[in-house]
Coordinates of C-alpha atoms in Angstrom, one line a residue:
M1 CA 105.9 99.2 8.7
K2 CA 107.5 96.3 10.4
R3 CA 105.7 92.9 10.7
P4 CA 104.1 92.0 14.0
A5 CA 106.6 90.2 16.3
L6 CA 106.3 88.1 19.4
I7 CA 109.3 89.8 20.9
A8 CA 109.2 93.7 20.9
W9 CA 112.4 94.2 18.9
A10 CA 112.0 98.1 19.1
A11 CA 112.1 98.4 22.9
L12 CA 115.1 99.8 24.6
A13 CA 117.2 99.0 27.8
A14 CA 116.5 101.2 30.6
A15 CA 120.1 102.2 30.9
T16 CA 120.3 103.2 27.1
I17 CA 120.8 106.8 26.4
L18 CA 118.2 108.0 23.8
A19 CA 118.6 110.5 21.0
P20 CA 115.8 112.3 19.1
A21 CA 114.3 109.7 16.8
A22 CA 113.9 112.1 13.8
A23 CA 117.8 112.7 13.8
L24 CA 118.8 109.1 13.2
A25 CA 118.0 106.2 10.9
D26 CA 115.3 103.7 12.0
S27 CA 117.5 101.1 13.5
F28 CA 119.0 103.4 16.1
A29 CA 118.5 102.1 19.6
G30 CA 120.6 104.4 21.7
Y31 CA 124.2 104.8 22.9
I32 CA 126.3 102.5 25.2
P33 CA 126.8 104.2 28.5
G34 CA 130.4 104.7 29.7
R35 CA 132.0 104.0 26.3
M36 CA 133.6 106.5 23.8
L37 CA 135.3 106.0 20.5
L38 CA 138.3 108.2 19.9
E39 CA 140.3 109.0 16.7
F40 CA 143.7 110.3 17.4
A41 CA 145.8 112.6 15.3
A42 CA 148.4 111.0 13.1
D43 CA 151.2 111.9 15.3
Y44 CA 149.5 111.4 18.6
R45 CA 149.7 108.0 20.5
P46 CA 149.5 108.3 24.3
A47 CA 151.4 105.6 26.5
V48 CA 148.8 103.9 28.7
A49 CA 149.2 101.7 31.7
K50 CA 147.0 100.1 34.3
A51 CA 146.9 101.9 37.6
A52 CA 145.1 101.8 41.0
R53 CA 142.9 104.7 39.9
G54 CA 142.2 103.2 36.5
V55 CA 144.7 104.2 33.9
A56 CA 148.0 106.1 33.9
V57 CA 148.7 108.3 30.8
D58 CA 151.7 110.2 29.8
D59 CA 149.6 113.0 28.6
P60 CA 148.6 115.3 31.4
A61 CA 145.5 116.6 29.6
L62 CA 144.1 113.2 29.0
Q63 CA 145.1 112.1 32.5
A64 CA 143.1 114.7 34.1
L65 CA 140.1 113.8 32.0
A66 CA 140.6 110.2 32.8
D67 CA 140.6 110.9 36.4
E68 CA 137.6 113.1 36.3
L69 CA 135.5 110.3 34.2
R70 CA 137.0 107.4 36.2
V71 CA 138.3 105.8 33.0
S72 CA 138.9 102.1 33.5
A73 CA 140.3 101.2 30.2
L74 CA 141.9 103.2 27.4
E75 CA 143.1 100.9 24.5
P76 CA 143.4 100.5 20.8
L77 CA 140.0 99.5 19.2
Y78 CA 141.7 97.1 16.7
P79 CA 144.7 95.6 18.3
A80 CA 147.1 93.1 16.6
V81 CA 146.0 93.8 13.0
R82 CA 147.5 91.2 10.8
F83 CA 147.6 92.7 7.2
A84 CA 150.3 95.3 6.2
A85 CA 148.8 98.6 5.4
K86 CA 147.7 99.1 1.7
A87 CA 147.8 102.1 -0.3
G88 CA 144.7 104.2 0.6
A89 CA 143.9 102.1 3.6
P90 CA 142.9 103.6 6.9
D91 CA 145.4 103.7 9.7
L92 CA 143.7 101.6 12.2
S93 CA 146.1 102.5 15.0
R94 CA 144.5 105.9 15.3
H95 CA 141.2 104.3 16.6
W96 CA 140.9 103.8 20.3
V97 CA 138.2 103.1 22.8
A98 CA 137.7 104.5 26.3
E99 CA 135.5 102.9 29.0
F100 CA 134.4 105.1 32.0
D101 CA 131.7 105.6 34.6
P102 CA 128.5 104.7 32.9
S103 CA 126.7 107.4 34.9
A104 CA 128.8 110.1 33.1
D105 CA 126.9 112.3 30.7
L106 CA 127.9 111.1 27.2
D107 CA 127.4 114.5 25.5
A108 CA 129.7 116.2 28.0
A109 CA 132.3 113.3 27.9
A110 CA 132.4 113.5 24.1
A111 CA 133.1 117.3 24.2
A112 CA 135.6 116.8 26.9
F113 CA 137.6 114.2 24.9
A114 CA 137.5 116.2 21.7
A115 CA 138.9 119.2 23.4
V116 CA 142.1 117.2 24.3
P117 CA 144.9 118.1 22.0
G118 CA 145.8 115.1 19.9
V119 CA 142.2 113.7 19.9
R120 CA 140.7 114.3 16.4
K121 CA 137.3 113.0 17.1
A122 CA 135.3 111.5 19.9
V123 CA 132.1 109.5 19.1
K124 CA 129.5 107.9 21.3
D125 CA 129.2 104.2 20.7
E126 CA 125.9 103.2 19.1
L127 CA 123.4 100.4 19.5
R128 CA 121.6 99.4 16.5
R129 CA 118.7 96.8 16.1
M130 CA 118.8 93.5 14.4
D131 CA 116.6 93.3 11.3
I132 CA 114.2 90.6 12.1
A133 CA 110.6 89.4 12.4
V134 CA 110.7 86.6 15.0
P135 CA 110.0 83.0 14.6
D136 CA 106.3 82.1 13.9
D137 CA 106.4 78.2 13.1
P138 CA 109.1 76.2 14.6
S139 CA 107.5 73.0 13.1
L140 CA 107.8 74.2 9.5
S141 CA 109.9 71.7 7.6
G142 CA 110.3 73.2 4.1
Q143 CA 113.1 75.2 2.6
W144 CA 111.3 76.8 -0.4
Y145 CA 114.0 79.4 -0.8
L146 CA 116.4 76.4 -1.8
R147 CA 113.9 74.3 -3.6
N148 CA 110.4 75.7 -4.5
T149 CA 108.4 72.7 -5.6
S150 CA 105.5 74.7 -7.0
Y151 CA 105.6 75.0 -10.8
G152 CA 106.5 78.6 -11.4
G153 CA 107.7 79.1 -7.9
K154 CA 111.0 81.1 -7.4
D155 CA 114.0 80.1 -5.3
V156 CA 117.7 80.7 -5.5
R157 CA 117.9 77.8 -7.9
W158 CA 120.2 76.1 -5.4
L159 CA 119.4 72.6 -6.4
G160 CA 120.8 72.9 -9.8
G161 CA 123.7 75.1 -8.5
W162 CA 124.6 72.5 -5.9
Q163 CA 125.2 69.9 -8.7
E164 CA 127.7 72.3 -10.3
A165 CA 129.6 73.3 -7.2
Q166 CA 129.7 72.4 -3.5
G167 CA 131.1 74.3 -0.6
D168 CA 134.8 74.5 0.0
S169 CA 136.0 74.5 3.6
N170 CA 138.6 77.0 2.6
V171 CA 135.8 79.7 2.0
I172 CA 134.9 81.4 5.3
V173 CA 131.8 83.4 6.0
A174 CA 131.8 85.5 9.0
V175 CA 128.4 86.0 10.7
I176 CA 128.6 89.0 13.0
D177 CA 125.6 89.0 15.2
S178 CA 124.2 87.9 18.4
G179 CA 126.6 84.9 18.3
V180 CA 126.1 81.4 17.0
D181 CA 124.9 78.4 18.8
W182 CA 128.0 76.2 18.2
H183 CA 126.4 73.3 20.1
H184 CA 123.7 72.9 17.5
P185 CA 123.8 69.6 15.7
D186 CA 123.5 71.2 12.4
L187 CA 126.2 73.6 13.1
G188 CA 128.7 72.2 15.7
G189 CA 128.7 68.7 14.4
P190 CA 129.1 65.4 16.2
H191 CA 132.6 65.9 17.7
P192 CA 132.7 66.5 21.5
D193 CA 134.6 69.7 21.1
K194 CA 132.4 70.7 18.0
V195 CA 135.5 71.2 15.8
N196 CA 134.5 69.2 12.7
G197 CA 131.1 70.9 11.9
A198 CA 130.1 73.8 10.0
L199 CA 132.0 76.5 12.2
F200 CA 135.4 77.6 11.3
T201 CA 138.0 76.0 13.9
N202 CA 141.3 77.9 14.6
W203 CA 143.4 74.8 14.8
T204 CA 146.4 76.7 16.1
E205 CA 144.6 77.7 19.2
Y206 CA 142.9 74.2 19.5
Y207 CA 146.2 72.4 19.5
G208 CA 148.0 75.3 21.3
N209 CA 148.5 76.0 25.0
P210 CA 145.4 76.9 26.9
G211 CA 145.6 80.5 28.2
S212 CA 148.0 81.5 25.4
D213 CA 147.6 83.5 22.4
D214 CA 149.2 80.9 20.1
D215 CA 148.4 82.5 16.8
H216 CA 149.4 86.1 18.2
N217 CA 146.2 87.8 16.9
G218 CA 145.6 89.5 20.2
R219 CA 142.7 87.0 21.2
I220 CA 143.4 84.2 23.6
D221 CA 142.0 80.7 22.7
D222 CA 139.8 81.9 20.1
I223 CA 139.2 78.4 18.8
R224 CA 135.8 79.2 17.3
G225 CA 135.6 82.9 16.9
W226 CA 135.2 85.8 19.4
D227 CA 132.7 87.5 21.6
F228 CA 133.3 91.3 21.5
V229 CA 130.5 92.2 23.8
S230 CA 131.8 93.8 27.1
G231 CA 130.8 96.3 29.7
A232 CA 127.1 96.1 28.5
T233 CA 124.1 96.6 30.8
G234 CA 120.4 95.8 30.6
G235 CA 120.7 92.4 29.0
W236 CA 118.3 89.5 29.4
P237 CA 118.8 87.7 32.6
G238 CA 121.5 85.2 32.3
E239 CA 123.1 86.6 29.2
D240 CA 126.9 87.1 29.0
M241 CA 127.4 90.9 28.8
S242 CA 130.4 91.9 30.8
V243 CA 133.7 90.7 29.4
A244 CA 134.8 90.0 25.8
D245 CA 135.8 86.4 25.5
N246 CA 136.5 83.5 23.3
N247 CA 132.9 82.0 23.5
P248 CA 130.7 83.6 20.7
M249 CA 127.7 81.6 21.9
D250 CA 124.3 82.9 20.9
F251 CA 121.5 83.8 23.3
G252 CA 118.8 85.5 21.4
G253 CA 118.9 83.2 18.4
H254 CA 119.4 85.8 15.5
G255 CA 122.8 84.9 14.7
T256 CA 122.1 81.2 14.8
G257 CA 119.3 81.8 12.3
C258 CA 121.6 83.7 10.0
A259 CA 124.3 80.9 10.3
G260 CA 121.7 78.3 9.3
N261 CA 121.1 80.1 5.9
V262 CA 124.9 80.2 5.1
A263 CA 126.3 76.9 5.5
P264 CA 124.8 74.5 8.1
L265 CA 126.0 70.7 7.8
T266 CA 124.5 69.6 4.5
G267 CA 123.9 65.8 3.6
N268 CA 124.3 64.8 7.3
G269 CA 120.9 63.3 7.4
I270 CA 119.4 65.6 9.9
G271 CA 117.9 69.1 10.1
I272 CA 118.1 71.4 7.1
S273 CA 120.4 72.0 3.9
G274 CA 122.6 75.1 3.5
T275 CA 123.1 77.4 0.5
A276 CA 126.9 76.8 0.9
G277 CA 127.2 73.5 2.8
G278 CA 130.8 72.6 3.1
C279 CA 132.0 76.2 3.6
K280 CA 132.9 77.5 7.0
I281 CA 131.1 79.9 9.4
L282 CA 133.2 82.2 11.7
A283 CA 131.1 82.9 14.7
I284 CA 131.4 86.6 15.9
R285 CA 129.2 88.0 18.8
A286 CA 128.7 91.7 18.7
G287 CA 125.3 92.1 20.2
Y288 CA 122.8 90.8 22.7
L289 CA 119.3 90.5 23.6
N290 CA 118.2 93.3 26.1
S291 CA 115.7 92.8 29.1
A292 CA 112.8 94.2 27.0
G293 CA 113.5 91.6 24.2
T294 CA 115.2 93.9 21.7
G295 CA 118.1 92.5 19.7
L296 CA 120.9 95.1 19.8
I297 CA 124.2 95.3 18.0
G298 CA 127.1 97.6 19.2
M299 CA 128.7 99.5 16.4
A300 CA 132.2 99.4 17.8
W301 CA 131.9 95.8 18.6
A302 CA 130.6 95.1 15.0
S303 CA 133.7 97.2 13.6
Q304 CA 136.0 95.2 15.8
G305 CA 134.2 92.0 14.3
I306 CA 134.8 93.1 10.7
I307 CA 138.6 93.6 11.3
Y308 CA 138.8 90.4 13.3
A309 CA 136.9 88.5 10.5
T310 CA 139.2 90.0 7.8
D311 CA 142.4 89.0 9.7
M312 CA 141.1 85.5 10.2
G313 CA 140.6 84.9 6.5
A314 CA 136.9 85.5 6.1
K315 CA 136.0 86.1 2.4
V316 CA 132.6 87.2 3.1
I317 CA 130.9 89.1 6.0
N318 CA 127.1 89.1 6.8
C319 CA 125.6 92.1 8.5
S320 CA 122.0 91.5 9.4
W321 CA 121.4 94.7 11.4
G322 CA 121.1 98.5 11.3
S323 CA 124.3 100.3 10.9
S324 CA 126.1 103.7 11.1
S325 CA 129.2 105.5 9.9
I326 CA 131.1 104.2 13.0
L327 CA 131.8 101.1 10.7
E328 CA 133.4 103.1 7.9
T329 CA 137.0 102.4 8.8
A330 CA 136.4 98.7 9.3
V331 CA 134.6 98.5 6.1
D332 CA 137.3 100.2 4.2
Y333 CA 139.9 97.9 5.7
A334 CA 137.9 94.7 4.9
Q335 CA 137.2 95.6 1.4
L336 CA 140.8 96.6 0.5
N337 CA 141.7 93.2 1.6
G338 CA 139.3 91.5 -0.8
V339 CA 136.4 90.8 1.4
I340 CA 132.7 91.1 0.3
I341 CA 130.4 92.6 2.9
V342 CA 126.7 91.9 2.6
A343 CA 124.0 93.8 4.5
A344 CA 120.3 93.4 5.0
A345 CA 118.4 96.2 3.4
G346 CA 116.1 96.6 6.4
N347 CA 112.4 95.7 7.4
D348 CA 110.8 99.1 7.0
N349 CA 109.2 99.0 3.8
H350 CA 110.7 102.3 2.6
E351 CA 113.5 103.7 0.5
I352 CA 115.6 105.2 3.2
P353 CA 119.0 103.4 3.5
E354 CA 121.2 103.2 6.5
F355 CA 125.1 103.4 6.3
L356 CA 125.8 100.1 4.9
G357 CA 123.0 100.5 2.4
T358 CA 125.0 103.2 0.5
A359 CA 128.5 102.4 1.5
D360 CA 130.7 101.8 -1.6
G361 CA 131.2 98.1 -2.4
V362 CA 128.7 96.7 0.1
L363 CA 125.9 94.6 -1.2
S364 CA 122.6 95.5 0.1
V365 CA 120.0 92.8 -0.1
A366 CA 116.2 93.1 -0.2
A367 CA 113.8 90.3 0.6
T368 CA 111.5 88.3 -1.7
G369 CA 108.6 85.9 -1.4
P370 CA 108.0 82.6 -3.1
G371 CA 106.7 84.3 -6.4
D372 CA 109.6 86.8 -6.5
E373 CA 107.3 89.5 -5.1
K374 CA 109.0 92.0 -2.8
A375 CA 108.4 90.9 0.8
S376 CA 105.8 93.3 2.3
F377 CA 108.3 94.4 5.1
S378 CA 111.4 94.7 3.0
S379 CA 113.0 98.1 2.4
Y380 CA 114.0 98.8 -1.2
G381 CA 115.6 101.5 -3.3
T382 CA 117.9 102.4 -6.0
W383 CA 120.7 101.7 -3.4
V384 CA 119.8 98.0 -3.3
E385 CA 122.2 95.7 -5.2
L386 CA 120.2 92.4 -5.3
S387 CA 117.3 90.5 -3.7
A388 CA 117.0 87.0 -2.2
P389 CA 114.3 85.1 -0.5
G390 CA 113.2 86.5 3.1
T391 CA 109.9 85.1 4.0
G392 CA 109.1 81.7 5.8
I393 CA 112.7 81.0 6.0
F394 CA 113.3 77.7 7.8
T395 CA 116.6 77.7 9.6
T396 CA 118.7 76.8 12.7
W397 CA 117.8 78.7 16.0
Y398 CA 118.7 78.8 19.7
D399 CA 115.8 79.2 22.2
H400 CA 117.2 80.8 25.3
E401 CA 114.1 80.2 27.3
T402 CA 114.6 76.4 27.0
A403 CA 118.4 76.7 26.5
S404 CA 118.0 74.4 23.5
S405 CA 119.2 74.1 19.8
T406 CA 116.1 74.1 17.7
Y407 CA 114.8 75.2 14.3
A408 CA 112.3 78.0 13.3
S409 CA 110.6 79.6 10.5
V410 CA 111.5 83.4 10.3
D411 CA 110.9 86.4 8.1
G412 CA 113.3 89.3 7.4
T413 CA 115.9 90.9 5.1
S414 CA 118.1 89.3 8.1
F415 CA 117.9 86.2 6.3
A416 CA 117.8 87.3 2.7
S417 CA 121.4 88.7 3.5
P418 CA 123.0 85.4 4.7
I419 CA 121.3 83.4 1.9
T420 CA 123.2 85.8 -0.4
C421 CA 126.4 85.3 1.6
G422 CA 125.9 81.5 1.1
A423 CA 125.5 82.0 -2.8
I424 CA 128.7 84.1 -2.8
A425 CA 130.6 81.4 -0.8
L426 CA 129.4 78.8 -3.4
L427 CA 130.5 81.0 -6.2
W428 CA 133.9 81.4 -4.6
S429 CA 134.2 77.7 -4.0
A430 CA 133.7 77.1 -7.8
H431 CA 136.0 79.9 -8.6
P432 CA 138.8 80.1 -6.0
A433 CA 141.0 82.4 -8.0
Y434 CA 138.4 84.9 -8.6
T435 CA 138.8 88.5 -7.1
R436 CA 136.0 89.9 -5.0
E437 CA 135.1 92.2 -7.9
Q438 CA 134.7 89.1 -10.4
I439 CA 132.6 87.2 -7.9
I440 CA 130.3 90.3 -7.5
D441 CA 130.0 90.7 -11.2
L442 CA 129.2 86.9 -11.6
L443 CA 126.6 87.2 -8.7
L444 CA 124.8 90.3 -10.1
G445 CA 125.0 89.3 -13.8
S446 CA 123.2 86.0 -13.1
C447 CA 120.3 87.3 -11.1
D448 CA 116.9 86.8 -12.6
D449 CA 115.3 90.4 -13.4
I450 CA 112.2 90.7 -11.1
D451 CA 111.1 94.2 -12.1
A452 CA 108.0 92.9 -14.1
I453 CA 106.7 91.1 -11.0
N454 CA 107.2 94.4 -9.1
P455 CA 106.3 97.1 -11.5
T456 CA 105.7 99.9 -8.9
I457 CA 109.2 99.7 -7.6
A458 CA 111.0 98.7 -10.9
G459 CA 114.6 99.4 -10.6
K460 CA 114.6 99.4 -6.7
L461 CA 115.3 95.6 -6.0
G462 CA 118.7 95.6 -7.6
A463 CA 119.9 93.3 -10.2
G464 CA 117.1 90.8 -9.3
R465 CA 116.9 87.7 -7.4
V466 CA 119.9 85.3 -6.9
N467 CA 120.1 82.5 -9.3
L468 CA 122.8 80.0 -8.5
L469 CA 122.1 77.7 -11.5
K470 CA 122.4 80.6 -13.8
A471 CA 125.9 81.5 -12.1
L472 CA 127.3 78.2 -11.9
G473 CA 125.7 75.9 -14.5
D474 CA 125.3 75.4 -18.2
R475 CA 122.0 75.3 -20.0
L476 CA 121.8 71.5 -20.4
H477 CA 120.0 70.0 -17.3
R478 CA 120.5 66.2 -16.9
V479 CA 117.8 64.1 -15.3
P480 CA 118.3 62.2 -13.1
A481 CA 122.1 62.9 -12.9
E482 CA 121.6 66.6 -11.9
F483 CA 118.0 66.7 -10.9
E484 CA 116.4 63.6 -9.4
S485 CA 112.9 65.0 -10.2
I486 CA 111.9 66.2 -13.8
D487 CA 109.6 68.8 -12.0
D488 CA 112.6 70.3 -10.3
A489 CA 114.5 70.4 -13.5
I490 CA 111.7 72.2 -15.3
N491 CA 111.1 74.7 -12.5
S492 CA 114.8 75.5 -12.4
A493 CA 115.5 75.7 -16.0
A494 CA 115.3 79.1 -17.8
P495 CA 113.4 79.5 -21.2
G496 CA 115.7 78.2 -23.9
D497 CA 117.3 75.6 -21.8
T498 CA 117.5 71.9 -22.6
L499 CA 116.5 69.1 -20.4
A500 CA 118.2 65.7 -21.0
L501 CA 116.3 62.8 -19.8
A502 CA 117.8 59.3 -19.4
A503 CA 116.2 56.3 -21.2
S504 CA 116.1 54.5 -17.9
L505 CA 114.2 57.2 -16.3
V506 CA 110.6 56.2 -15.2
L507 CA 108.5 59.2 -15.8
P508 CA 105.1 59.5 -14.0
A509 CA 102.0 59.8 -16.3
P510 CA 100.5 62.0 -17.3
F511 CA 103.7 63.9 -18.1
E512 CA 102.9 67.5 -18.9
I513 CA 104.8 69.6 -21.3
K514 CA 104.8 73.1 -19.5
D515 CA 104.2 76.5 -20.9
K516 CA 107.9 77.4 -20.8
D517 CA 110.1 77.4 -24.0
L518 CA 112.2 74.4 -23.2
T519 CA 113.6 71.5 -25.2
Y520 CA 112.9 68.0 -23.9
L521 CA 115.4 65.4 -25.2
G522 CA 114.8 61.7 -24.1
G523 CA 116.8 58.7 -25.0
W524 CA 120.1 59.5 -23.3
D525 CA 122.4 56.7 -21.8
D526 CA 123.0 57.0 -18.1
A527 CA 126.3 58.6 -18.4
F528 CA 124.8 61.3 -20.8
L529 CA 127.5 60.6 -23.3
S530 CA 125.3 59.4 -26.2
R531 CA 121.6 59.4 -27.3
D532 CA 119.4 57.1 -29.3
P533 CA 115.9 58.7 -29.4
V534 CA 114.5 55.9 -31.6
G535 CA 116.1 52.8 -30.4
T536 CA 116.1 53.6 -26.6
P537 CA 113.7 56.3 -26.1
T538 CA 112.5 57.5 -22.6
V539 CA 109.2 55.6 -21.9
I540 CA 106.1 57.1 -20.4
T541 CA 103.5 54.5 -19.5
A542 CA 99.9 55.8 -19.2
L543 CA 97.4 54.5 -16.9
P544 CA 94.3 53.0 -18.7
T545 CA 92.1 56.0 -17.8
S546 CA 94.7 58.9 -18.4
P547 CA 97.0 60.0 -21.0
A548 CA 100.8 59.4 -21.0
M549 CA 101.7 63.0 -22.1
S550 CA 99.8 66.3 -22.3
V551 CA 100.8 69.7 -23.6
N552 CA 99.9 72.9 -21.7
D553 CA 97.8 75.2 -23.8
G554 CA 100.3 77.9 -23.2
A555 CA 103.2 75.9 -24.9
G556 CA 104.4 77.7 -27.9
P557 CA 106.3 76.8 -31.0
A558 CA 109.7 77.3 -29.4
V559 CA 108.9 73.9 -27.2
V560 CA 110.8 70.9 -28.5
V561 CA 110.0 67.4 -27.5
D562 CA 111.9 64.5 -28.8
G563 CA 113.0 61.0 -27.9
F564 CA 109.9 59.6 -25.9
R565 CA 107.8 56.6 -26.3
C566 CA 104.2 56.9 -24.8
T567 CA 102.6 53.5 -24.1
G568 CA 99.4 52.3 -22.4
G569 CA 95.9 53.6 -22.9
G570 CA 95.7 51.6 -26.2
Q571 CA 98.1 53.8 -28.4
Q572 CA 101.8 54.3 -28.9
Y573 CA 103.8 57.3 -30.1
T574 CA 107.4 57.1 -31.1
S575 CA 109.7 60.1 -31.2
I576 CA 107.2 62.9 -30.8
P577 CA 108.6 65.8 -32.9

């Protein structure tokens, strides 16, 4: 059951054409009026031109139908594809879209199109809901999913992973969603044109001729991505709905929230940190907020976004919304060109997947809480590949009611998915020559198994929760070179790891040896090149009324402590074995 929300994400626009709920997956929200997706036979490509009556077609049968339905546009769904066809790749030129009178009966129109010789398939374009529980605390300032300061708390071990690798601007993550607030200070950056921030900039178009398709990709002036939403009705008042254009600006906030989990500006002294700060976000708008407050994604717009993202060089694509088989051709194209697609598992707390949940090669992500427990709302199943934090996620946001860039705390697999995308981008930054298969193997092979914490659904949360430190680091954790805080190092380390502490480090007393099988080695020089545990041990100074060091009752024989001097309190110990 979905979590309570301030906005009713299940409501539908009045103009949406409904289908029986039992026949479709949970995210289904209706069909787009006046829009049909067509797949032509391999040897059929009509010649189409604009005409006073709408379109002029060289096929009499198709022309008659176009006249009857008052077709205003008939064009390729995926124009100007950049990559040469690979063996086994789908023929994108067979996929077209027709736009016609929105009052026409869609079922009758589908049957009429399918009856035209040369038309292999006619499919109504679907709307799917975004997977989200809406903001509940815009003032929350913690990002536990990156740095959980509670001992035993679970996160993606970003703090340690960030010391091993930082984001590479050549690694692009596409966020296909409601758009991205590219004016946001944590995303757009300080440049007046917002071209030196976290978002990908198409420099060919930026320095090109305004009004021209300088990079010949079929999109004019796509400096910072593309907005595929067109011909839509029933949107929130003031939202851009009518024409596809070069402004992928967000309105509902969902896409901005996802972008903030991937790669916001990190280390800029404001706002939040990002899983893959330094990598770039390609903003693609394929959905909108309808007048009832429901976030909707058009499946054809999303499929166009997947093709566009692939052609623009994205290595990772985030899909935080419900899905259908309309995406199949685009997904195949992206994966054959080395792209990793990541999808939210859904917020229905059941085992029923949608299309992307079981599509070959797509990574489906469930959501977890601070203790690695499955989030109460998260869907799950044997089809899930892995899990990531998805509750109380503090991230960037756009508030359309105040037209302001802000921050919010949100729940949902919608945010577990982009956190995973950020993790993938960080792995690719560290290993730029890796293939998509190698990156996926590294990601899944380094996850922390969380079945013991979730015994009733063991095997249904994938490989476990993302662990960047395990994926990127070694098993020697240097304090303060890699971790400023010894507590962060202890929490991030896995049993069997070693903590190296500089002799110059000032440790607070009482310093507790935890119930985790770790080796604590004091006495290192500041460069961590040599160690003198007797001559220059790490010193812990006790207060007069408290011990310098304590050992947790749960600490076992595998715990090793060496190279410390405890002073104060009237006693001194050198090199505790």
